[in-house]
Amino acid sequence: QKEVEQNSGPLSVPEGAIASLNCTYSDRGSQSFFWYRQYSGKSPELIMSIYSNGDKEDGRFTAQLNKASQYVSLLIRDSQPSDSATYLCAVKNFGNEKLTFGTGTRLTIIP
Amino acid sequence: EAQVTQNPRYLITVTGKKLTVTCSQNMNHEYMSWYRQDPGLGLRQIYYSMNVEVTDKGDVPEGYKVSRKEKRNFPLILESPSPNQTSLYFCASRRDDRTDTQYFGPGTRLTVL
């Protein structure tokens, strides 16, 4: 079983709709959770981080964490064509810099 | 401009010829990492460093070496490259545990023939 699993997609969502991206992880000791966005041919960039169970909102983005279910999600409201990218989920423990990524979900927003 | 730089950006080499990919950051960050990205396998961490002279293995360290002799530089060394090390490599840095944001370099596309 992979440590961090994501549906590779592609996930197609109409412009203006909500895009929902999911991630599960196997290490119950994971304490930090991140969502990165990577445009084609570019480097990853951090868009959200979450540490506690529940929701964390930042603009159109909401990260959700459920440690009991070992599940992290990212919701993108009012999806825009510029949101079309690959979204990478990553998890980390405290105390070191070891970061484990999922394989990413490719998201396409259809105008 | 705050940035992470990598050199070279593109490299084609042959099996067994030692190479070094340089990484430098101008943000005085404590933490630095190297990743490789392969289709279907995603981004995998090779090595990381949390301080000068301190390095630790990531998930895929075999066949790679790193050093952190000064804070700003974190070179990746392939002593005897093999075709399975053909990949896109990213260097990244983060200030310290007080900040989440990890800044990635532009990537180095390596082909080993």
PDB file of C-alpha atoms in Angstrom:
ATOM      1  CA  GLN A   1       0.000   0.000   0.000  1.00  0.00           C
ATOM      2  CA  LYS A   2       1.307   3.415  -0.969  1.00  0.00           C
ATOM      3  CA  GLU A   3       1.916   5.795   1.900  1.00  0.00           C
ATOM      4  CA  VAL A   4      -0.042   8.636   0.323  1.00  0.00           C
ATOM      5  CA  GLU A   5      -2.715   7.850  -2.235  1.00  0.00           C
ATOM      6  CA  GLN A   6      -4.523  10.126  -4.631  1.00  0.00           C
ATOM      7  CA  ASN A   7      -6.772   9.455  -7.569  1.00  0.00           C
ATOM      8  CA  SER A   8      -4.634  10.332 -10.584  1.00  0.00           C
ATOM      9  CA  GLY A   9      -7.584  11.638 -12.554  1.00  0.00           C
ATOM     10  CA  PRO A  10      -7.980  13.420 -14.802  1.00  0.00           C
ATOM     11  CA  LEU A  11     -10.782  15.153 -12.942  1.00  0.00           C
ATOM     12  CA  SER A  12     -12.879  17.439 -15.118  1.00  0.00           C
ATOM     13  CA  VAL A  13     -15.020  20.118 -13.481  1.00  0.00           C
ATOM     14  CA  PRO A  14     -17.129  22.839 -15.133  1.00  0.00           C
ATOM     15  CA  GLU A  15     -16.070  26.423 -14.563  1.00  0.00           C
ATOM     16  CA  GLY A  16     -17.767  27.862 -11.486  1.00  0.00           C
ATOM     17  CA  ALA A  17     -18.379  24.470  -9.868  1.00  0.00           C
ATOM     18  CA  ILE A  18     -16.683  22.975  -6.806  1.00  0.00           C
ATOM     19  CA  ALA A  19     -13.677  20.746  -7.410  1.00  0.00           C
ATOM     20  CA  SER A  20     -13.079  18.106  -4.751  1.00  0.00           C
ATOM     21  CA  LEU A  21      -9.672  16.434  -4.456  1.00  0.00           C
ATOM     22  CA  ASN A  22      -9.020  13.586  -2.070  1.00  0.00           C
ATOM     23  CA  CYS A  23      -5.995  12.025  -0.413  1.00  0.00           C
ATOM     24  CA  THR A  24      -5.510   9.167   2.028  1.00  0.00           C
ATOM     25  CA  TYR A  25      -2.388   8.357   4.011  1.00  0.00           C
ATOM     26  CA  SER A  26      -1.206   5.264   5.834  1.00  0.00           C
ATOM     27  CA  ASP A  27       1.121   6.599   8.570  1.00  0.00           C
ATOM     28  CA  ARG A  28      -0.965   7.427  11.638  1.00  0.00           C
ATOM     29  CA  GLY A  29       1.999   9.403  12.990  1.00  0.00           C
ATOM     30  CA  SER A  30       1.641  12.002  10.236  1.00  0.00           C
ATOM     31  CA  GLN A  31       1.009  15.413  11.723  1.00  0.00           C
ATOM     32  CA  SER A  32       1.372  17.954   8.927  1.00  0.00           C
ATOM     33  CA  PHE A  33      -0.579  17.897   5.689  1.00  0.00           C
ATOM     34  CA  PHE A  34      -0.062  19.977   2.588  1.00  0.00           C
ATOM     35  CA  TRP A  35      -1.600  20.621  -0.795  1.00  0.00           C
ATOM     36  CA  TYR A  36       0.671  21.740  -3.614  1.00  0.00           C
ATOM     37  CA  ARG A  37      -0.336  22.878  -7.070  1.00  0.00           C
ATOM     38  CA  GLN A  38       1.866  22.162 -10.069  1.00  0.00           C
ATOM     39  CA  TYR A  39       1.201  23.654 -13.463  1.00  0.00           C
ATOM     40  CA  SER A  40       2.472  21.719 -16.442  1.00  0.00           C
ATOM     41  CA  GLY A  41       6.207  22.253 -16.858  1.00  0.00           C
ATOM     42  CA  LYS A  42       6.495  24.245 -13.641  1.00  0.00           C
ATOM     43  CA  SER A  43       7.600  23.645 -10.070  1.00  0.00           C
ATOM     44  CA  PRO A  44       5.186  22.744  -7.271  1.00  0.00           C
ATOM     45  CA  GLU A  45       3.883  25.589  -5.125  1.00  0.00           C
ATOM     46  CA  LEU A  46       2.254  25.335  -1.710  1.00  0.00           C
ATOM     47  CA  ILE A  47      -1.389  26.379  -1.591  1.00  0.00           C
ATOM     48  CA  MET A  48      -2.659  24.987   1.722  1.00  0.00           C
ATOM     49  CA  SER A  49      -1.392  23.418   4.918  1.00  0.00           C
ATOM     50  CA  ILE A  50      -3.452  21.861   7.712  1.00  0.00           C
ATOM     51  CA  TYR A  51      -2.535  20.316  11.043  1.00  0.00           C
ATOM     52  CA  SER A  52      -5.761  19.865  13.025  1.00  0.00           C
ATOM     53  CA  ASN A  53      -8.942  17.959  12.325  1.00  0.00           C
ATOM     54  CA  GLY A  54     -11.602  20.011  10.619  1.00  0.00           C
ATOM     55  CA  ASP A  55     -11.659  22.618   7.900  1.00  0.00           C
ATOM     56  CA  LYS A  56      -9.235  25.384   7.026  1.00  0.00           C
ATOM     57  CA  GLU A  57     -10.293  28.000   4.524  1.00  0.00           C
ATOM     58  CA  ASP A  58      -8.167  30.351   2.438  1.00  0.00           C
ATOM     59  CA  GLY A  59     -10.031  32.259  -0.228  1.00  0.00           C
ATOM     60  CA  ARG A  60     -11.587  29.794  -2.651  1.00  0.00           C
ATOM     61  CA  PHE A  61      -9.655  26.881  -1.149  1.00  0.00           C
ATOM     62  CA  THR A  62     -10.719  24.727   1.795  1.00  0.00           C
ATOM     63  CA  ALA A  63      -8.598  21.940   3.205  1.00  0.00           C
ATOM     64  CA  GLN A  64     -10.286  19.268   5.292  1.00  0.00           C
ATOM     65  CA  LEU A  65      -8.529  16.831   7.614  1.00  0.00           C
ATOM     66  CA  ASN A  66      -9.888  13.736   9.323  1.00  0.00           C
ATOM     67  CA  LYS A  67      -7.084  11.986  11.197  1.00  0.00           C
ATOM     68  CA  ALA A  68      -9.314   9.132  12.389  1.00  0.00           C
ATOM     69  CA  SER A  69     -10.070   8.233   8.773  1.00  0.00           C
ATOM     70  CA  GLN A  70      -6.561   9.225   7.617  1.00  0.00           C
ATOM     71  CA  TYR A  71      -8.104  11.439   4.977  1.00  0.00           C
ATOM     72  CA  VAL A  72      -7.285  14.888   3.635  1.00  0.00           C
ATOM     73  CA  SER A  73      -9.235  16.754   1.007  1.00  0.00           C
ATOM     74  CA  LEU A  74      -9.057  20.003  -0.897  1.00  0.00           C
ATOM     75  CA  LEU A  75     -12.124  21.836  -2.115  1.00  0.00           C
ATOM     76  CA  ILE A  76     -11.848  24.553  -4.729  1.00  0.00           C
ATOM     77  CA  ARG A  77     -14.938  26.736  -4.937  1.00  0.00           C
ATOM     78  CA  ASP A  78     -15.919  28.730  -8.014  1.00  0.00           C
ATOM     79  CA  SER A  79     -13.379  26.810 -10.101  1.00  0.00           C
ATOM     80  CA  GLN A  80     -11.557  28.836 -12.726  1.00  0.00           C
ATOM     81  CA  PRO A  81      -9.682  27.693 -15.845  1.00  0.00           C
ATOM     82  CA  SER A  82      -6.512  28.910 -14.101  1.00  0.00           C
ATOM     83  CA  ASP A  83      -7.068  26.185 -11.481  1.00  0.00           C
ATOM     84  CA  SER A  84      -6.295  23.548 -14.116  1.00  0.00           C
ATOM     85  CA  ALA A  85      -3.162  21.868 -12.792  1.00  0.00           C
ATOM     86  CA  THR A  86      -1.937  18.794 -10.970  1.00  0.00           C
ATOM     87  CA  TYR A  87      -2.607  18.867  -7.241  1.00  0.00           C
ATOM     88  CA  LEU A  88      -0.184  17.055  -4.968  1.00  0.00           C
ATOM     89  CA  CYS A  89      -0.991  15.927  -1.447  1.00  0.00           C
ATOM     90  CA  ALA A  90       1.949  15.645   0.975  1.00  0.00           C
ATOM     91  CA  VAL A  91       2.325  14.518   4.579  1.00  0.00           C
ATOM     92  CA  LYS A  92       5.033  15.008   7.182  1.00  0.00           C
ATOM     93  CA  ASN A  93       5.805  14.252  10.794  1.00  0.00           C
ATOM     94  CA  PHE A  94       7.040  16.877  13.230  1.00  0.00           C
ATOM     95  CA  GLY A  95      10.703  16.951  14.023  1.00  0.00           C
ATOM     96  CA  ASN A  96      12.111  16.159  10.622  1.00  0.00           C
ATOM     97  CA  GLU A  97      11.871  17.353   7.056  1.00  0.00           C
ATOM     98  CA  LYS A  98      10.858  14.030   5.547  1.00  0.00           C
ATOM     99  CA  LEU A  99       7.975  14.798   3.204  1.00  0.00           C
ATOM    100  CA  THR A 100       5.970  12.131   1.373  1.00  0.00           C
ATOM    101  CA  PHE A 101       3.931  13.070  -1.674  1.00  0.00           C
ATOM    102  CA  GLY A 102       1.058  11.377  -3.402  1.00  0.00           C
ATOM    103  CA  THR A 103       1.228  10.882  -7.150  1.00  0.00           C
ATOM    104  CA  GLY A 104      -1.061  13.858  -7.763  1.00  0.00           C
ATOM    105  CA  THR A 105      -4.484  14.447  -9.282  1.00  0.00           C
ATOM    106  CA  ARG A 106      -4.724  16.208 -12.609  1.00  0.00           C
ATOM    107  CA  LEU A 107      -7.582  18.705 -12.565  1.00  0.00           C
ATOM    108  CA  THR A 108      -9.078  20.281 -15.666  1.00  0.00           C
ATOM    109  CA  ILE A 109     -11.588  23.117 -15.401  1.00  0.00           C
ATOM    110  CA  ILE A 110     -13.855  23.213 -18.438  1.00  0.00           C
ATOM    111  CA  PRO A 111     -14.934  26.734 -19.522  1.00  0.00           C
TER     112      PRO A 111
ATOM    113  CA  GLU B   1      14.749  38.315  -5.795  1.00  0.00           C
ATOM    114  CA  ALA B   2      14.214  35.449  -3.359  1.00  0.00           C
ATOM    115  CA  GLN B   3      14.769  32.220  -5.206  1.00  0.00           C
ATOM    116  CA  VAL B   4      16.130  28.714  -5.411  1.00  0.00           C
ATOM    117  CA  THR B   5      18.418  28.173  -8.375  1.00  0.00           C
ATOM    118  CA  GLN B   6      19.517  24.905  -9.924  1.00  0.00           C
ATOM    119  CA  ASN B   7      22.193  24.203 -12.499  1.00  0.00           C
ATOM    120  CA  PRO B   8      22.197  22.822 -15.035  1.00  0.00           C
ATOM    121  CA  ARG B   9      18.559  22.968 -16.103  1.00  0.00           C
ATOM    122  CA  TYR B  10      19.036  20.227 -18.674  1.00  0.00           C
ATOM    123  CA  LEU B  11      21.688  17.545 -18.820  1.00  0.00           C
ATOM    124  CA  ILE B  12      22.244  14.531 -21.031  1.00  0.00           C
ATOM    125  CA  THR B  13      25.014  12.228 -19.893  1.00  0.00           C
ATOM    126  CA  VAL B  14      26.184   8.656 -20.159  1.00  0.00           C
ATOM    127  CA  THR B  15      26.132   5.814 -17.684  1.00  0.00           C
ATOM    128  CA  GLY B  16      28.880   5.989 -15.102  1.00  0.00           C
ATOM    129  CA  LYS B  17      30.015   9.568 -15.671  1.00  0.00           C
ATOM    130  CA  LYS B  18      29.951  11.393 -12.351  1.00  0.00           C
ATOM    131  CA  LEU B  19      27.858  14.537 -12.244  1.00  0.00           C
ATOM    132  CA  THR B  20      26.781  17.206  -9.805  1.00  0.00           C
ATOM    133  CA  VAL B  21      23.601  19.236  -9.874  1.00  0.00           C
ATOM    134  CA  THR B  22      23.983  22.435  -7.904  1.00  0.00           C
ATOM    135  CA  CYS B  23      21.292  24.049  -5.789  1.00  0.00           C
ATOM    136  CA  SER B  24      21.533  27.435  -4.146  1.00  0.00           C
ATOM    137  CA  GLN B  25      19.061  29.568  -2.195  1.00  0.00           C
ATOM    138  CA  ASN B  26      19.389  33.215  -1.251  1.00  0.00           C
ATOM    139  CA  MET B  27      16.766  33.277   1.511  1.00  0.00           C
ATOM    140  CA  ASN B  28      18.937  32.097   4.418  1.00  0.00           C
ATOM    141  CA  HIS B  29      16.736  29.029   4.794  1.00  0.00           C
ATOM    142  CA  GLU B  30      17.665  26.321   7.280  1.00  0.00           C
ATOM    143  CA  TYR B  31      16.036  23.383   5.503  1.00  0.00           C
ATOM    144  CA  MET B  32      16.789  22.098   2.025  1.00  0.00           C
ATOM    145  CA  SER B  33      15.662  19.011   0.103  1.00  0.00           C
ATOM    146  CA  TRP B  34      16.124  17.182  -3.153  1.00  0.00           C
ATOM    147  CA  TYR B  35      13.286  15.430  -4.979  1.00  0.00           C
ATOM    148  CA  ARG B  36      12.872  13.475  -8.163  1.00  0.00           C
ATOM    149  CA  GLN B  37       9.672  13.416 -10.153  1.00  0.00           C
ATOM    150  CA  ASP B  38       8.731  10.549 -12.445  1.00  0.00           C
ATOM    151  CA  PRO B  39       5.493   9.885 -14.344  1.00  0.00           C
ATOM    152  CA  GLY B  40       3.185   7.672 -12.325  1.00  0.00           C
ATOM    153  CA  LEU B  41       5.442   7.815  -9.270  1.00  0.00           C
ATOM    154  CA  GLY B  42       5.030  11.437  -8.339  1.00  0.00           C
ATOM    155  CA  LEU B  43       7.484  13.493  -6.353  1.00  0.00           C
ATOM    156  CA  ARG B  44       9.835  11.488  -4.148  1.00  0.00           C
ATOM    157  CA  GLN B  45      12.286  12.906  -1.653  1.00  0.00           C
ATOM    158  CA  ILE B  46      15.920  11.863  -2.103  1.00  0.00           C
ATOM    159  CA  TYR B  47      17.707  13.657   0.742  1.00  0.00           C
ATOM    160  CA  TYR B  48      17.085  16.550   3.045  1.00  0.00           C
ATOM    161  CA  SER B  49      19.141  18.765   5.307  1.00  0.00           C
ATOM    162  CA  MET B  50      17.978  20.627   8.380  1.00  0.00           C
ATOM    163  CA  ASN B  51      21.271  22.359   9.100  1.00  0.00           C
ATOM    164  CA  VAL B  52      24.802  22.813   7.841  1.00  0.00           C
ATOM    165  CA  GLU B  53      26.679  19.504   7.933  1.00  0.00           C
ATOM    166  CA  VAL B  54      23.446  17.618   8.749  1.00  0.00           C
ATOM    167  CA  THR B  55      21.818  15.510   6.048  1.00  0.00           C
ATOM    168  CA  ASP B  56      19.237  12.695   6.180  1.00  0.00           C
ATOM    169  CA  LYS B  57      17.860  10.180   3.759  1.00  0.00           C
ATOM    170  CA  GLY B  58      14.498  10.602   2.153  1.00  0.00           C
ATOM    171  CA  ASP B  59      12.538   7.830   0.473  1.00  0.00           C
ATOM    172  CA  VAL B  60      14.874   7.134  -2.474  1.00  0.00           C
ATOM    173  CA  PRO B  61      18.503   7.926  -1.509  1.00  0.00           C
ATOM    174  CA  GLU B  62      20.192   4.998  -3.305  1.00  0.00           C
ATOM    175  CA  GLY B  63      22.669   6.138  -5.912  1.00  0.00           C
ATOM    176  CA  TYR B  64      22.814   9.734  -4.694  1.00  0.00           C
ATOM    177  CA  LYS B  65      25.001  11.776  -2.386  1.00  0.00           C
ATOM    178  CA  VAL B  66      24.546  15.259  -0.982  1.00  0.00           C
ATOM    179  CA  SER B  67      26.535  17.693   1.084  1.00  0.00           C
ATOM    180  CA  ARG B  68      25.688  20.811   3.081  1.00  0.00           C
ATOM    181  CA  LYS B  69      28.923  22.614   3.759  1.00  0.00           C
ATOM    182  CA  GLU B  70      27.289  26.026   3.813  1.00  0.00           C
ATOM    183  CA  LYS B  71      23.726  27.110   4.401  1.00  0.00           C
ATOM    184  CA  ARG B  72      22.951  28.377   0.935  1.00  0.00           C
ATOM    185  CA  ASN B  73      24.174  25.410  -1.132  1.00  0.00           C
ATOM    186  CA  PHE B  74      22.986  21.805  -1.299  1.00  0.00           C
ATOM    187  CA  PRO B  75      24.507  19.964  -4.289  1.00  0.00           C
ATOM    188  CA  LEU B  76      23.233  16.594  -5.482  1.00  0.00           C
ATOM    189  CA  ILE B  77      25.942  14.197  -6.597  1.00  0.00           C
ATOM    190  CA  LEU B  78      25.492  11.146  -8.801  1.00  0.00           C
ATOM    191  CA  GLU B  79      28.768   9.250  -8.545  1.00  0.00           C
ATOM    192  CA  SER B  80      27.899   6.659 -11.184  1.00  0.00           C
ATOM    193  CA  PRO B  81      24.654   7.586 -12.927  1.00  0.00           C
ATOM    194  CA  SER B  82      22.479   4.864 -14.401  1.00  0.00           C
ATOM    195  CA  PRO B  83      19.543   5.088 -16.852  1.00  0.00           C
ATOM    196  CA  ASN B  84      17.044   4.584 -14.015  1.00  0.00           C
ATOM    197  CA  GLN B  85      18.150   7.938 -12.646  1.00  0.00           C
ATOM    198  CA  THR B  86      16.753   9.664 -15.701  1.00  0.00           C
ATOM    199  CA  SER B  87      14.240  12.011 -14.125  1.00  0.00           C
ATOM    200  CA  LEU B  88      13.192  15.577 -13.346  1.00  0.00           C
ATOM    201  CA  TYR B  89      14.965  16.788 -10.209  1.00  0.00           C
ATOM    202  CA  PHE B  90      13.804  19.563  -7.914  1.00  0.00           C
ATOM    203  CA  CYS B  91      15.655  21.277  -5.119  1.00  0.00           C
ATOM    204  CA  ALA B  92      13.598  23.018  -2.432  1.00  0.00           C
ATOM    205  CA  SER B  93      14.156  25.088   0.671  1.00  0.00           C
ATOM    206  CA  ARG B  94      12.134  26.142   3.713  1.00  0.00           C
ATOM    207  CA  ARG B  95      13.028  28.745   6.302  1.00  0.00           C
ATOM    208  CA  ASP B  96      12.474  26.553   9.378  1.00  0.00           C
ATOM    209  CA  ASP B  97       9.655  25.005  11.390  1.00  0.00           C
ATOM    210  CA  ARG B  98       7.988  28.390  11.875  1.00  0.00           C
ATOM    211  CA  THR B  99       6.897  28.504   8.272  1.00  0.00           C
ATOM    212  CA  ASP B 100       5.123  26.010   6.006  1.00  0.00           C
ATOM    213  CA  THR B 101       6.177  27.324   2.650  1.00  0.00           C
ATOM    214  CA  GLN B 102       8.729  25.264   0.799  1.00  0.00           C
ATOM    215  CA  TYR B 103      10.191  27.026  -2.239  1.00  0.00           C
ATOM    216  CA  PHE B 104      11.077  24.860  -5.204  1.00  0.00           C
ATOM    217  CA  GLY B 105      13.753  25.477  -7.764  1.00  0.00           C
ATOM    218  CA  PRO B 106      12.929  25.380 -11.490  1.00  0.00           C
ATOM    219  CA  GLY B 107      13.961  21.752 -11.921  1.00  0.00           C
ATOM    220  CA  THR B 108      16.766  19.900 -13.686  1.00  0.00           C
ATOM    221  CA  ARG B 109      15.874  17.439 -16.389  1.00  0.00           C
ATOM    222  CA  LEU B 110      18.482  14.692 -16.422  1.00  0.00           C
ATOM    223  CA  THR B 111      18.804  12.004 -19.065  1.00  0.00           C
ATOM    224  CA  VAL B 112      21.270   9.169 -18.536  1.00  0.00           C
ATOM    225  CA  LEU B 113      21.992   7.149 -21.663  1.00  0.00           C
TER     226      LEU B 113
END
